[in-house]
Amino acid sequence: SNHFTQVEELNSLIGKVRGETEDIPQDNTGADQFDNKDRPILSILAQNMQDPDKLEEYNQLVNLITKFLLHAADISNPAKTEDLVKYWADGALVEFFAQGDKEKEMGLPISPLCDRDTVKRQDSQIGFIKFVIQPTFDLLGEIIPGVKKVVVPRIENSLEYWEREKLI
């Protein structure tokens, strides 16, 4: 499915689950240890999966999270080390430019990021990180808190790398 639609749908479902569980205590003692807005969504889901009225909604969220995890893995090259970031960016652009060349040869409009005559490597990566990767992994951090600590800083490093490269 479309990346932005998937992000929007997942964000909406997470917000709905958080909103519906605001008053539910985290543990069986009846004491709220954390506000649900700060709790990992998987923790909320695990605690509340027993509610038969919510089972279908929670199953939908689990399925969407699974798809989202696979999608995030597929586009995760900016979350890797600098040498791999460059390798995968170059590999993607080789594929995109080959597609653009074929589209040009066939007289078709050239798809975004596929025109070797206009696309700048650094700008393409900066835009990809800012508009696709950062929102994706910020949302993933809502699901898996370790992503905020480990992966998001690597993405920030990749963005800084491409911004430095643009200045050269």
CSV table of C-alpha atoms in Angstrom, one decimal:
chain,number,residue,atom,x,y,z
A,1,SER,CA,0.0,0.0,0.0
A,2,ASN,CA,1.0,3.6,-0.3
A,3,HIS,CA,3.6,4.7,2.3
A,4,PHE,CA,1.9,7.9,3.4
A,5,THR,CA,-1.5,6.2,3.7
A,6,GLN,CA,0.0,3.4,5.8
A,7,VAL,CA,1.7,5.9,8.1
A,8,GLU,CA,-1.5,7.9,8.5
A,9,GLU,CA,-3.6,4.7,9.2
A,10,LEU,CA,-1.1,3.4,11.7
A,11,ASN,CA,-0.8,6.8,13.4
A,12,SER,CA,-4.6,7.0,13.6
A,13,LEU,CA,-5.0,3.5,15.1
A,14,ILE,CA,-2.3,4.1,17.7
A,15,GLY,CA,-3.9,7.4,18.7
A,16,LYS,CA,-7.3,5.6,19.0
A,17,VAL,CA,-5.8,2.8,21.2
A,18,ARG,CA,-4.0,5.4,23.4
A,19,GLY,CA,-7.2,7.5,23.7
A,20,GLU,CA,-9.4,4.5,24.6
A,21,THR,CA,-7.0,3.2,27.2
A,22,GLU,CA,-6.2,6.6,29.0
A,23,ASP,CA,-8.0,5.5,32.2
A,24,ILE,CA,-6.8,1.9,32.3
A,25,PRO,CA,-4.2,1.3,35.0
A,26,GLN,CA,-0.9,-0.2,33.8
A,27,ASP,CA,-0.9,-3.0,36.3
A,28,ASN,CA,-3.2,-5.0,38.5
A,29,THR,CA,-2.6,-2.9,41.6
A,30,GLY,CA,-4.8,-0.1,40.2
A,31,ALA,CA,-1.9,2.4,40.2
A,32,ASP,CA,-0.9,4.2,37.0
A,33,GLN,CA,2.8,3.9,36.8
A,34,PHE,CA,2.9,5.9,33.5
A,35,ASP,CA,0.5,7.9,31.6
A,36,ASN,CA,-0.6,5.8,28.6
A,37,LYS,CA,0.6,8.5,26.2
A,38,ASP,CA,4.1,7.6,27.2
A,39,ARG,CA,3.7,3.9,27.3
A,40,PRO,CA,4.9,1.8,24.3
A,41,ILE,CA,1.9,0.8,22.2
A,42,LEU,CA,2.8,-2.9,22.4
A,43,SER,CA,2.6,-2.7,26.2
A,44,ILE,CA,-0.9,-1.2,26.0
A,45,LEU,CA,-1.9,-3.8,23.4
A,46,ALA,CA,-0.6,-6.7,25.5
A,47,GLN,CA,-2.4,-5.5,28.6
A,48,ASN,CA,-5.7,-5.0,26.9
A,49,MET,CA,-5.9,-7.9,24.4
A,50,GLN,CA,-8.3,-9.6,26.8
A,51,ASP,CA,-11.1,-7.2,26.0
A,52,PRO,CA,-13.3,-9.1,23.5
A,53,ASP,CA,-14.9,-5.8,22.3
A,54,LYS,CA,-11.5,-4.5,21.2
A,55,LEU,CA,-10.0,-7.7,19.7
A,56,GLU,CA,-10.8,-7.0,16.1
A,57,GLU,CA,-9.4,-3.4,16.4
A,58,TYR,CA,-6.3,-4.7,18.1
A,59,ASN,CA,-5.8,-7.5,15.5
A,60,GLN,CA,-6.1,-4.8,12.8
A,61,LEU,CA,-3.4,-2.8,14.6
A,62,VAL,CA,-1.1,-5.8,15.0
A,63,ASN,CA,-1.4,-6.7,11.3
A,64,LEU,CA,-0.7,-3.1,10.3
A,65,ILE,CA,2.3,-2.9,12.7
A,66,THR,CA,3.7,-6.1,11.1
A,67,LYS,CA,3.4,-4.7,7.6
A,68,PHE,CA,4.8,-1.4,8.8
A,69,LEU,CA,7.9,-3.2,10.3
A,70,LEU,CA,8.6,-4.9,7.0
A,71,HIS,CA,8.2,-1.6,5.1
A,72,ALA,CA,10.5,0.2,7.5
A,73,ALA,CA,13.1,-2.5,7.1
A,74,ASP,CA,12.8,-2.2,3.3
A,75,ILE,CA,13.6,1.6,3.4
A,76,SER,CA,16.0,1.6,6.3
A,77,ASN,CA,19.2,2.3,4.4
A,78,PRO,CA,19.5,5.8,6.1
A,79,ALA,CA,19.6,4.1,9.5
A,80,LYS,CA,22.8,2.2,8.6
A,81,THR,CA,26.5,3.1,8.9
A,82,GLU,CA,27.8,5.9,6.7
A,83,ASP,CA,29.5,3.5,4.2
A,84,LEU,CA,26.3,1.5,3.8
A,85,VAL,CA,24.2,4.7,3.6
A,86,LYS,CA,26.3,5.8,0.5
A,87,TYR,CA,26.3,2.3,-1.0
A,88,TRP,CA,22.5,1.9,-0.9
A,89,ALA,CA,21.8,5.5,-1.9
A,90,ASP,CA,23.9,5.0,-5.0
A,91,GLY,CA,22.3,1.6,-5.7
A,92,ALA,CA,18.8,3.0,-5.5
A,93,LEU,CA,19.7,5.9,-7.8
A,94,VAL,CA,21.2,3.5,-10.4
A,95,GLU,CA,17.9,1.7,-10.5
A,96,PHE,CA,15.9,5.0,-10.6
A,97,PHE,CA,18.0,6.4,-13.4
A,98,ALA,CA,17.7,3.2,-15.4
A,99,GLN,CA,13.9,3.4,-15.1
A,100,GLY,CA,14.0,7.1,-16.1
A,101,ASP,CA,16.2,6.3,-19.1
A,102,LYS,CA,13.6,3.7,-20.2
A,103,GLU,CA,10.7,6.1,-19.6
A,104,LYS,CA,12.5,8.8,-21.7
A,105,GLU,CA,13.2,6.2,-24.4
A,106,MET,CA,9.5,5.2,-24.6
A,107,GLY,CA,8.4,8.9,-24.6
A,108,LEU,CA,6.7,8.6,-21.2
A,109,PRO,CA,6.9,11.2,-18.5
A,110,ILE,CA,9.9,10.6,-16.3
A,111,SER,CA,9.0,9.5,-12.7
A,112,PRO,CA,10.1,11.5,-9.7
A,113,LEU,CA,13.8,11.0,-8.8
A,114,CYS,CA,14.4,9.0,-12.0
A,115,ASP,CA,15.8,11.8,-14.3
A,116,ARG,CA,19.6,11.6,-14.2
A,117,ASP,CA,19.8,15.0,-15.8
A,118,THR,CA,18.0,16.8,-12.9
A,119,VAL,CA,18.2,14.7,-9.8
A,120,LYS,CA,21.0,15.6,-7.4
A,121,ARG,CA,22.2,12.8,-5.2
A,122,GLN,CA,22.5,14.8,-2.0
A,123,ASP,CA,19.1,16.5,-2.4
A,124,SER,CA,17.4,13.3,-3.2
A,125,GLN,CA,18.7,11.7,0.0
A,126,ILE,CA,17.9,14.8,2.2
A,127,GLY,CA,14.3,14.9,0.9
A,128,PHE,CA,13.9,11.1,1.4
A,129,ILE,CA,15.2,11.3,4.9
A,130,LYS,CA,13.1,14.3,5.9
A,131,PHE,CA,9.8,13.4,4.3
A,132,VAL,CA,9.8,9.6,4.4
A,133,ILE,CA,12.4,8.2,6.8
A,134,GLN,CA,12.2,10.5,9.8
A,135,PRO,CA,8.4,10.3,10.0
A,136,THR,CA,8.5,6.6,9.5
A,137,PHE,CA,11.0,5.9,12.2
A,138,ASP,CA,9.5,8.4,14.6
A,139,LEU,CA,6.3,6.5,14.4
A,140,LEU,CA,8.2,3.2,14.7
A,141,GLY,CA,9.6,4.6,17.9
A,142,GLU,CA,6.1,4.8,19.3
A,143,ILE,CA,5.8,1.1,18.8
A,144,ILE,CA,9.4,0.1,19.7
A,145,PRO,CA,10.9,2.6,22.1
A,146,GLY,CA,14.5,1.4,21.4
A,147,VAL,CA,14.2,2.8,17.9
A,148,LYS,CA,14.2,6.3,19.4
A,149,LYS,CA,17.4,5.6,21.2
A,150,VAL,CA,19.3,3.6,18.6
A,151,VAL,CA,17.9,4.1,15.1
A,152,VAL,CA,16.7,7.8,15.1
A,153,PRO,CA,20.2,9.1,16.0
A,154,ARG,CA,21.7,7.1,13.1
A,155,ILE,CA,19.1,8.7,10.8
A,156,GLU,CA,20.0,12.1,12.1
A,157,ASN,CA,23.7,11.3,11.4
A,158,SER,CA,22.8,10.3,7.8
A,159,LEU,CA,20.9,13.5,7.3
A,160,GLU,CA,23.9,15.5,8.6
A,161,TYR,CA,26.2,13.5,6.3
A,162,TRP,CA,24.1,14.4,3.2
A,163,GLU,CA,23.8,18.0,4.2
A,164,ARG,CA,27.6,18.2,4.6
A,165,GLU,CA,28.0,16.5,1.2
A,166,LYS,CA,25.7,19.1,-0.4
A,167,LEU,CA,28.1,21.8,0.7
A,168,ILE,CA,31.1,20.3,-1.0
